[in-house]
Amino acid sequence: MTNARVAGVGLTHFGNHPERTSRDLFAEAGLAALDDASVDPADVEAVHYGNFMGELSEHQGHQGPLAAESLGVHAPATRYESACASSGVALRQAVRDVRNGEADVLVVGGAERMNNLDTARTTEALAIAADELYEVRAGMTFPGAYALMANAYFEQFGGTREDLAHIAVKNHENAVGNDHAQYQSEITVEEAMDSPPVASPLHLYDACPITDGASAVVLVSEDYAERNDLDASIAITGTGQGGDMMALQDRENVATSPAATDAADEAYADAGVTAGDVDVAEVHDCFTIAEVLATESLGFFETGEGVAAARDGVTTREGDLPVNLSGGLKAKGHPVGATGTSQVAELTRVLRGDHHNSEYVPDARVGVAHNAGGTVASAVVHVLEVQE
Amino acid sequence: MTETRDAGYDDWLDALESGDGYYLECANGHGSLPPRRVCPHCASRELTEEPLPETGTVETHTTIHVATPSFVDDAPYVTAVVDFGPVRLTGQVLADEADAENGLEVTPRVGESETTGERLLCFEPR
Ligand SMILES: [Zn+2]
């Protein structure tokens, strides 16, 4: 088996770009990735593309071919949809394609256009990641679902709104200097506490923003990298995916995310590493509580201890285990279908040493990306390692 | 919303509305909600309709301030996951934010969205 190598990565600015189509956003990210990789579009054998709400926001289905043609690529192209984990699952398929010898060169990425809808319509579009009959029709929103998880977490394990605010503050701090980030300004715990409520106990600063943007990764086989003398020092050595019941009400425990635990266990075993080997992580912090659940599922902290670790600064860039050096979904932004591959793009730069926060982890060898769909009914985890 | 009924789901709401709420139980005692052909927990295909317990307990709740267009006039409102023993349900708690708490005992009933008039699952504090 050959490892999939990351030959190049590309990102648009993540932010408020209501007038830009997904095809234009993806073209920018994908071409940047091809340029970064020094790969000819004619060599690309498949495009795997993630998008969540294109039918609602752009009246556009069947987006795979559009994604390929926006890059000048003539190859089979497929759209993957797993809510917020859409490009994460697209990446997993691409890694498998390289490993099983199906392809030597793939472009994998995603895009999302959201700000052309008003907030209420975006809230409606995001809500369809939940169970339509038993959650959405009962008035559930996406922040509402995570609020139910946060309330259950506090009840079972303790923790406060103020603890969660530390995660928002950290991720804003990490985004300063990230040219791709939606927010590049620091906030304080007091500002987070004073922000308006969205779905109690979550307030505005516990939530990721509504974001337009795209990301892309060029994956190649080791053989192709060698033949073409590519600088592709980062390998994806582990991939894992987990699933859970769609509705929160059908889960064994509303305050944990076992789908992500399963995905992490599979990815670690695949790579031959343990949670203790991980130097740096990008996790799916669509809400502050989601970062807590993610760090527990990834095995960094015991169940119920993630919130204290966040408050104690373990996950800051000066801490033992830096999480979301990019700024995370919270400050970098969350263009839903683009999120999974954007995490891998950021981690690649961290491990290559050309990330704005690389200086904080100069010896990092192992990185982990955690991408969750909905209320973690889907989860994908990838392990990235520096190869000689 | 569509005018076509959702088989299973709308029948379930009808039953709840007329005071005959039920859940589906498999041969191994797992609870679930229709429409189902198998138990999502164990894949058993022997599902029977069992009476929904009259009271449940709020397991976790939130007050939603930013709603979807179908609920803008309802906001703020309390949403909760309520434990009925063999099955849990999600719906709107007919209580003010200050009165909603985990552990609250409630009974289920069918109410409607203030915004659209569509039917929805509600919980009345006992
Ligand atoms: Zn069963």
Coordinates of C-alpha atoms and ligand atoms in Angstrom, one line a residue:
Chain A
M1 CA 0.0 0.0 0.0
T2 CA 1.2 3.5 -0.8
N3 CA 0.5 6.4 1.5
A4 CA -1.4 9.4 0.1
R5 CA 0.9 12.5 0.1
V6 CA -0.4 16.0 0.3
A7 CA 1.3 17.7 -2.6
G8 CA -0.4 21.1 -2.3
V9 CA -3.1 23.0 -0.5
G10 CA -5.3 26.0 -1.2
L11 CA -7.8 28.2 0.6
T12 CA -9.8 31.2 -0.2
H13 CA -10.4 33.9 2.3
F14 CA -13.1 32.7 4.6
G15 CA -15.7 35.3 5.3
N16 CA -18.6 37.3 4.0
H17 CA -18.6 37.0 0.2
P18 CA -22.3 36.8 -0.7
E19 CA -21.8 37.7 -4.3
R20 CA -19.3 34.9 -5.0
T21 CA -20.5 31.6 -6.5
S22 CA -19.3 28.3 -5.1
R23 CA -17.8 27.5 -8.5
D24 CA -15.7 30.7 -8.3
L25 CA -14.7 30.1 -4.7
F26 CA -13.6 26.5 -5.5
A27 CA -11.7 27.6 -8.6
E28 CA -9.6 29.9 -6.5
A29 CA -8.9 27.3 -3.8
G30 CA -8.3 24.4 -6.3
L31 CA -6.0 26.4 -8.6
A32 CA -4.0 27.6 -5.6
A33 CA -3.7 24.0 -4.5
L34 CA -2.5 22.8 -7.9
D35 CA 0.0 25.7 -8.1
D36 CA 1.2 24.9 -4.6
A37 CA 1.6 21.2 -5.7
S38 CA 3.2 22.1 -9.1
V39 CA 0.8 19.5 -10.6
D40 CA -0.6 19.9 -14.1
P41 CA -4.5 19.8 -14.2
A42 CA -4.2 17.3 -17.0
D43 CA -2.7 14.8 -14.6
V44 CA -5.7 14.9 -12.2
E45 CA -7.6 11.6 -12.4
A46 CA -10.6 12.5 -10.2
V47 CA -12.2 15.3 -8.2
H48 CA -13.9 14.7 -4.9
Y49 CA -15.9 17.7 -3.8
G50 CA -17.8 18.5 -0.6
N51 CA -20.8 20.7 -0.4
F52 CA -23.8 20.8 1.9
M53 CA -26.5 23.3 1.1
G54 CA -26.0 24.1 -2.6
E55 CA -29.6 23.2 -3.5
L56 CA -31.0 25.7 -1.0
S57 CA -28.4 28.5 -1.3
E58 CA -27.6 28.4 -5.0
H59 CA -30.4 26.2 -6.5
Q60 CA -27.6 23.9 -7.7
G61 CA -27.4 20.2 -7.5
H62 CA -25.0 17.9 -9.3
Q63 CA -22.0 20.0 -8.4
G64 CA -19.2 17.5 -9.1
P65 CA -18.8 18.3 -12.8
L66 CA -18.9 22.1 -12.0
A67 CA -16.1 21.7 -9.5
A68 CA -13.9 19.9 -12.0
E69 CA -14.6 22.3 -14.9
S70 CA -13.9 25.2 -12.7
L71 CA -10.3 23.9 -12.4
G72 CA -9.9 23.0 -16.1
V73 CA -9.8 19.3 -15.1
H74 CA -11.3 16.7 -17.4
A75 CA -12.0 13.8 -15.1
P76 CA -14.7 12.0 -13.2
A77 CA -16.0 14.3 -10.4
T78 CA -18.3 13.5 -7.5
R79 CA -20.0 15.5 -4.8
Y80 CA -20.0 14.2 -1.2
E81 CA -22.6 15.4 1.3
S82 CA -22.3 14.6 5.0
A83 CA -23.4 17.9 6.4
C84 CA -20.4 19.7 8.0
A85 CA -18.2 16.7 7.3
S86 CA -18.8 16.8 3.6
S87 CA -15.2 17.5 2.4
G88 CA -13.8 15.3 5.2
V89 CA -15.6 12.2 3.8
A90 CA -14.5 13.4 0.3
L91 CA -10.9 13.3 1.5
R92 CA -11.3 9.9 3.0
Q93 CA -12.4 8.5 -0.3
A94 CA -9.5 10.2 -2.1
V95 CA -7.0 8.7 0.4
R96 CA -8.5 5.3 -0.3
D97 CA -8.3 5.8 -4.0
V98 CA -4.6 6.5 -3.8
R99 CA -4.0 3.6 -1.4
N100 CA -5.7 1.0 -3.5
G101 CA -4.0 2.1 -6.6
E102 CA -7.1 3.6 -8.3
A103 CA -5.5 7.0 -8.8
D104 CA -2.1 8.8 -8.5
V105 CA -3.4 12.3 -8.5
L106 CA -6.7 13.7 -7.1
V107 CA -8.1 17.1 -6.2
V108 CA -10.3 17.0 -3.1
G109 CA -11.9 19.9 -1.5
G110 CA -15.2 21.7 -1.0
A111 CA -17.0 25.0 -1.1
E112 CA -20.0 26.7 0.6
R113 CA -21.9 29.9 -0.2
M114 CA -24.1 30.9 2.8
N115 CA -24.2 34.7 3.2
N116 CA -26.4 35.2 0.1
L117 CA -29.2 33.9 2.3
D118 CA -30.5 36.0 5.3
T119 CA -29.7 34.6 8.8
A120 CA -33.1 33.0 9.2
R121 CA -32.9 31.2 5.9
T122 CA -29.3 30.1 6.7
T123 CA -30.5 28.8 10.1
E124 CA -33.2 26.9 8.3
A125 CA -30.7 25.4 5.8
L126 CA -28.3 24.4 8.5
A127 CA -31.1 22.8 10.5
I128 CA -31.7 20.1 7.8
A129 CA -28.6 18.4 9.1
A130 CA -30.8 17.3 11.9
D131 CA -33.8 14.8 11.8
E132 CA -36.5 16.6 9.9
L133 CA -39.5 14.8 11.4
Y134 CA -38.5 14.5 15.1
E135 CA -36.1 17.5 15.5
V136 CA -36.6 20.2 12.9
R137 CA -40.4 20.2 13.0
A138 CA -40.2 20.5 16.8
G139 CA -38.3 23.8 16.3
M140 CA -34.8 22.5 16.7
T141 CA -32.0 24.7 15.2
F142 CA -28.4 23.7 14.7
P143 CA -27.2 25.9 17.6
G144 CA -30.2 24.6 19.6
A145 CA -29.0 21.0 19.2
Y146 CA -25.5 21.8 20.4
A147 CA -27.1 23.8 23.3
L148 CA -28.9 20.6 24.3
M149 CA -25.5 18.8 24.3
A150 CA -23.9 21.6 26.3
N151 CA -26.6 21.6 28.9
A152 CA -26.4 17.9 29.2
Y153 CA -22.6 18.1 29.5
F154 CA -22.8 20.6 32.3
E155 CA -25.3 18.5 34.1
Q156 CA -23.3 15.3 33.9
F157 CA -19.7 16.6 34.2
G158 CA -19.8 20.1 35.4
G159 CA -18.5 23.2 33.6
T160 CA -19.8 26.7 33.0
R161 CA -20.4 29.1 30.2
E162 CA -17.3 30.9 31.3
D163 CA -15.2 27.8 30.9
L164 CA -16.4 27.6 27.3
A165 CA -15.6 31.2 26.7
H166 CA -11.9 30.4 27.1
I167 CA -12.2 28.3 23.9
A168 CA -13.6 31.2 21.9
V169 CA -10.9 33.5 23.3
K170 CA -8.1 31.0 22.4
N171 CA -9.4 30.4 18.8
H172 CA -9.7 34.1 18.1
E173 CA -6.2 34.6 19.4
N174 CA -5.0 31.9 17.1
A175 CA -6.7 33.4 14.0
V176 CA -4.8 36.7 14.3
G177 CA -2.3 36.6 11.5
N178 CA -4.3 34.0 9.5
D179 CA -5.0 35.8 6.2
H180 CA -7.7 33.3 5.4
A181 CA -9.6 33.8 8.6
Q182 CA -13.0 35.5 8.9
Y183 CA -12.1 37.1 12.2
Q184 CA -8.6 38.2 12.9
S185 CA -9.2 40.1 16.1
E186 CA -8.9 39.1 19.7
I187 CA -11.8 38.9 22.1
T188 CA -12.0 38.7 25.9
V189 CA -13.8 36.3 28.2
E190 CA -16.0 39.3 29.3
E191 CA -17.0 40.1 25.7
A192 CA -17.9 36.4 25.1
M193 CA -20.0 36.3 28.3
D194 CA -21.8 39.5 27.4
S195 CA -22.7 38.5 23.8
P196 CA -26.4 37.9 23.0
P197 CA -27.9 34.5 23.6
V198 CA -28.5 32.2 20.6
A199 CA -29.7 29.1 22.3
S200 CA -29.0 29.0 26.0
P201 CA -26.4 28.2 27.4
L202 CA -24.7 29.1 24.1
H203 CA -24.3 32.8 23.2
L204 CA -23.2 34.4 20.0
Y205 CA -19.5 34.1 20.8
D206 CA -19.9 30.4 21.4
A207 CA -20.9 30.0 17.8
C208 CA -18.9 29.9 14.6
P209 CA -19.9 32.5 12.0
I210 CA -21.8 32.1 8.8
T211 CA -19.0 31.8 6.2
D212 CA -18.4 31.7 2.5
G213 CA -15.3 30.0 1.3
A214 CA -13.5 27.1 -0.3
S215 CA -10.6 24.8 0.3
A216 CA -8.7 22.2 -1.7
V217 CA -5.9 19.6 -1.3
V218 CA -4.0 17.9 -4.0
L219 CA -3.3 14.2 -3.1
V220 CA -0.7 12.2 -4.9
S221 CA 0.8 8.7 -4.6
E222 CA 4.3 8.4 -3.3
D223 CA 5.3 7.0 -6.7
Y224 CA 3.9 10.0 -8.6
A225 CA 5.6 12.4 -6.1
E226 CA 8.9 10.7 -6.7
R227 CA 8.6 10.5 -10.5
N228 CA 7.7 14.2 -10.7
D229 CA 10.2 15.4 -8.0
L230 CA 7.4 16.9 -6.0
D231 CA 8.0 18.4 -2.5
A232 CA 5.3 16.4 -0.7
S233 CA 6.6 15.8 2.8
I234 CA 3.3 15.3 4.5
A235 CA 1.5 12.0 4.3
I236 CA -2.0 11.1 5.4
T237 CA -1.2 8.0 7.4
G238 CA -4.5 7.4 9.0
T239 CA -8.2 7.7 8.1
G240 CA -11.3 6.8 10.1
Q241 CA -15.0 7.4 10.0
G242 CA -17.7 6.8 12.6
G243 CA -21.5 7.1 12.6
D244 CA -24.3 7.5 15.1
M245 CA -28.0 7.8 15.3
M246 CA -29.3 10.9 13.5
A247 CA -31.4 12.4 16.2
L248 CA -29.9 13.4 19.6
Q249 CA -32.9 11.8 21.3
D250 CA -31.9 8.4 20.0
R251 CA -28.3 8.5 21.3
E252 CA -27.3 6.7 24.4
N253 CA -25.8 9.9 25.9
V254 CA -26.4 13.4 24.5
A255 CA -23.2 14.7 26.1
T256 CA -20.7 12.6 24.2
S257 CA -19.7 12.0 20.6
P258 CA -19.0 8.3 20.1
A259 CA -18.9 8.5 16.3
A260 CA -15.8 10.7 16.7
T261 CA -14.3 8.3 19.2
D262 CA -14.8 5.4 16.7
A263 CA -13.3 7.6 13.8
A264 CA -10.3 8.5 16.0
D265 CA -9.7 4.9 17.1
E266 CA -9.8 3.7 13.5
A267 CA -7.5 6.5 12.3
Y268 CA -5.0 6.0 15.0
A269 CA -4.8 2.3 14.4
D270 CA -4.5 2.9 10.7
A271 CA -1.6 5.2 11.3
G272 CA 0.0 3.2 14.1
V273 CA -0.1 6.1 16.5
T274 CA -1.8 6.8 19.7
A275 CA -3.5 10.0 21.1
G276 CA -0.3 10.6 23.1
D277 CA 1.8 10.9 19.9
V278 CA -0.3 13.8 18.6
D279 CA 1.5 17.1 18.6
V280 CA -1.2 19.4 17.2
A281 CA -4.9 19.1 16.2
E282 CA -7.5 20.9 14.1
V283 CA -10.9 20.0 15.5
H284 CA -14.5 20.8 14.6
D285 CA -15.4 23.6 16.9
C286 CA -18.7 24.8 15.3
F287 CA -19.6 25.7 18.9
T288 CA -17.3 25.9 21.9
I289 CA -18.9 22.8 23.4
A290 CA -18.1 20.9 20.2
E291 CA -14.3 21.5 20.8
V292 CA -14.7 20.0 24.3
L293 CA -16.4 16.9 22.9
A294 CA -13.9 16.6 20.1
T295 CA -10.8 16.7 22.4
E296 CA -12.4 14.0 24.5
S297 CA -13.3 11.8 21.6
L298 CA -9.8 12.1 20.2
G299 CA -8.5 10.7 23.5
F300 CA -6.6 13.8 24.6
F301 CA -8.7 14.0 27.7
E302 CA -11.0 11.7 29.7
T303 CA -14.7 12.1 29.2
G304 CA -15.9 15.0 31.3
E305 CA -12.4 16.5 31.6
G306 CA -12.1 18.4 28.3
V307 CA -13.8 21.6 29.6
A308 CA -11.3 21.9 32.5
A309 CA -8.4 21.3 30.2
A310 CA -9.6 24.1 27.9
R311 CA -10.0 26.4 30.9
D312 CA -6.5 25.5 32.2
G313 CA -4.9 26.5 28.9
V314 CA -3.7 23.0 27.9
T315 CA -4.9 23.6 24.3
T316 CA -3.6 27.1 23.8
R317 CA -0.6 27.6 21.4
E318 CA 1.7 27.8 24.4
G319 CA 0.0 24.7 26.0
D320 CA 1.0 21.0 25.8
L321 CA -1.4 20.3 23.0
P322 CA -2.3 23.2 20.7
V323 CA -5.8 22.9 19.2
N324 CA -7.0 24.9 16.3
L325 CA -3.9 27.0 15.5
S326 CA -5.8 28.2 12.5
G327 CA -8.4 29.9 14.6
G328 CA -10.8 26.9 14.2
L329 CA -14.3 27.1 12.8
K330 CA -15.0 29.7 15.6
A331 CA -12.6 32.4 14.2
K332 CA -11.4 31.1 10.9
G333 CA -15.0 30.4 9.8
H334 CA -17.1 27.5 8.8
P335 CA -18.0 27.3 5.1
V336 CA -19.7 24.0 5.8
G337 CA -18.7 21.9 2.8
A338 CA -15.2 23.4 2.7
T339 CA -14.4 22.8 6.4
G340 CA -12.9 19.3 6.4
T341 CA -10.3 19.9 3.8
S342 CA -9.5 23.4 5.2
Q343 CA -8.5 21.7 8.4
V344 CA -6.1 19.4 6.5
A345 CA -4.8 22.4 4.5
E346 CA -4.0 24.3 7.8
L347 CA -2.4 21.2 9.4
T348 CA -0.3 20.6 6.4
R349 CA 1.1 24.1 6.7
V350 CA 1.7 23.7 10.4
L351 CA 3.7 20.5 9.8
R352 CA 5.5 22.0 6.8
G353 CA 6.5 25.0 8.9
D354 CA 4.9 27.6 6.7
H355 CA 1.8 28.4 8.9
H356 CA 1.4 31.7 10.7
N357 CA 1.5 29.7 14.0
S358 CA 4.2 27.1 13.1
E359 CA 6.7 28.8 15.4
Y360 CA 4.7 27.5 18.4
V361 CA 5.1 23.9 17.4
P362 CA 8.5 23.8 15.6
D363 CA 9.1 20.0 16.2
A364 CA 5.5 18.9 15.4
R365 CA 5.5 15.5 13.5
V366 CA 2.0 14.2 14.0
G367 CA -1.2 16.2 13.4
V368 CA -4.9 15.2 13.6
A369 CA -7.9 16.6 11.8
H370 CA -11.4 16.0 13.3
N371 CA -14.4 16.9 11.1
A372 CA -18.0 16.3 12.4
G373 CA -21.3 16.3 10.6
G374 CA -24.5 17.5 12.2
T375 CA -24.5 16.8 15.9
V376 CA -21.8 14.2 15.2
A377 CA -24.0 11.6 13.6
S378 CA -21.0 11.6 11.1
A379 CA -17.4 12.0 12.0
V380 CA -14.1 11.7 10.1
V381 CA -10.6 11.8 11.5
H382 CA -7.4 11.9 9.6
V383 CA -3.8 11.6 10.9
L384 CA -1.1 13.6 9.1
E385 CA 2.6 12.8 9.6
V386 CA 5.9 14.4 8.4
Q387 CA 7.8 11.9 6.3
E388 CA 11.5 12.0 5.5
Chain B
M1 CA -44.9 22.3 4.2
T2 CA -46.1 19.7 1.8
E3 CA -49.8 18.7 1.8
T4 CA -49.0 15.1 1.4
R5 CA -49.0 13.2 4.6
D6 CA -45.9 11.5 5.9
A7 CA -47.0 7.9 6.5
G8 CA -46.1 6.8 10.0
Y9 CA -45.2 10.2 11.3
D10 CA -48.5 11.9 10.8
D11 CA -50.4 8.8 12.0
W12 CA -48.2 9.0 15.1
L13 CA -49.0 12.7 15.6
D14 CA -52.8 11.9 15.1
A15 CA -52.7 9.3 17.7
L16 CA -50.9 11.5 20.2
E17 CA -53.4 14.3 19.4
S18 CA -56.3 12.0 20.3
G19 CA -54.7 10.9 23.6
D20 CA -53.4 7.5 22.3
G21 CA -49.7 8.2 22.0
Y22 CA -47.5 5.3 21.4
Y23 CA -43.9 4.2 20.6
L24 CA -42.5 1.2 18.8
E25 CA -41.0 -1.6 20.8
C26 CA -38.8 -4.4 19.5
A27 CA -38.5 -8.0 20.7
N28 CA -35.6 -6.9 22.8
G29 CA -37.4 -4.0 24.5
H30 CA -35.8 -1.1 22.6
G31 CA -38.0 1.9 21.9
S32 CA -38.1 3.9 18.7
L33 CA -40.5 6.1 16.7
P34 CA -42.2 5.6 13.4
P35 CA -41.8 5.1 10.5
R36 CA -39.6 2.0 11.2
R37 CA -39.3 -1.4 9.7
V38 CA -36.5 -2.5 12.0
C39 CA -35.3 -1.5 15.5
P40 CA -32.5 0.9 14.9
H41 CA -30.7 -0.5 18.0
C42 CA -30.7 -4.3 17.2
A43 CA -32.3 -4.7 13.8
S44 CA -35.2 -6.7 15.2
R45 CA -38.1 -6.7 12.7
E46 CA -40.7 -7.5 15.4
L47 CA -42.1 -4.1 16.2
T48 CA -45.2 -3.5 18.2
E49 CA -47.0 -0.3 19.2
E50 CA -46.9 0.2 22.9
P51 CA -48.6 3.0 24.9
L52 CA -46.4 6.1 25.4
P53 CA -46.0 6.7 29.2
E54 CA -48.1 9.7 30.2
T55 CA -45.2 11.6 31.8
G56 CA -41.6 12.2 31.0
T57 CA -38.7 14.0 32.5
V58 CA -36.8 16.8 30.9
E59 CA -33.3 15.5 30.3
T60 CA -31.7 18.5 28.7
H61 CA -33.2 21.8 27.5
T62 CA -32.3 25.1 25.7
T63 CA -34.1 28.3 25.1
I64 CA -33.9 29.1 21.4
H65 CA -33.5 32.8 20.7
V66 CA -32.5 32.6 17.0
A67 CA -35.1 30.5 15.2
T68 CA -35.8 29.2 11.6
P69 CA -38.4 31.1 9.5
S70 CA -41.0 28.5 10.6
F71 CA -40.6 29.5 14.2
V72 CA -39.6 33.2 14.2
D73 CA -42.8 34.3 16.0
D74 CA -42.4 31.5 18.5
A75 CA -39.0 32.7 19.7
P76 CA -37.8 32.7 22.4
Y77 CA -39.1 29.2 23.2
V78 CA -37.8 26.3 25.2
T79 CA -36.8 23.1 23.4
A80 CA -36.1 19.9 25.3
V81 CA -35.2 16.3 25.0
V82 CA -37.6 14.4 27.3
D83 CA -37.0 10.9 28.6
F84 CA -40.1 8.7 28.6
G85 CA -38.2 5.6 29.6
P86 CA -38.2 3.3 26.6
V87 CA -38.0 6.3 24.2
R88 CA -37.0 10.0 24.2
L89 CA -38.9 12.8 22.4
T90 CA -37.8 16.3 21.4
G91 CA -40.3 19.2 21.5
Q92 CA -41.2 22.6 22.8
V93 CA -41.8 23.0 26.5
L94 CA -44.7 25.2 27.3
A95 CA -42.9 27.1 30.0
D96 CA -40.9 30.3 30.4
E97 CA -37.1 30.1 30.3
A98 CA -37.0 30.7 34.0
D99 CA -39.3 27.7 34.8
A100 CA -37.6 25.2 32.5
E101 CA -35.2 22.9 34.2
N102 CA -33.7 19.5 33.8
G103 CA -35.8 17.0 35.8
L104 CA -39.1 18.8 35.1
E105 CA -42.0 16.4 34.7
V106 CA -44.0 17.0 31.6
T107 CA -46.8 15.4 29.6
P108 CA -46.7 15.4 25.8
R109 CA -49.3 16.9 23.6
V110 CA -49.7 18.2 20.0
G111 CA -49.5 22.0 19.7
E112 CA -48.9 24.3 16.8
S113 CA -46.2 26.7 15.7
E114 CA -47.3 30.3 16.4
T115 CA -45.6 31.3 13.1
T116 CA -47.0 28.8 10.6
G117 CA -49.8 27.0 12.5
E118 CA -48.1 23.7 11.7
R119 CA -48.5 20.9 14.2
L120 CA -45.7 20.3 16.6
L121 CA -44.8 18.2 19.6
C122 CA -45.2 20.1 22.8
F123 CA -44.6 19.3 26.5
E124 CA -46.8 20.6 29.3
P125 CA -45.3 20.9 32.8
R126 CA -47.3 18.8 35.2
Ligands
ZN1 ZN -34.1 -3.5 19.4

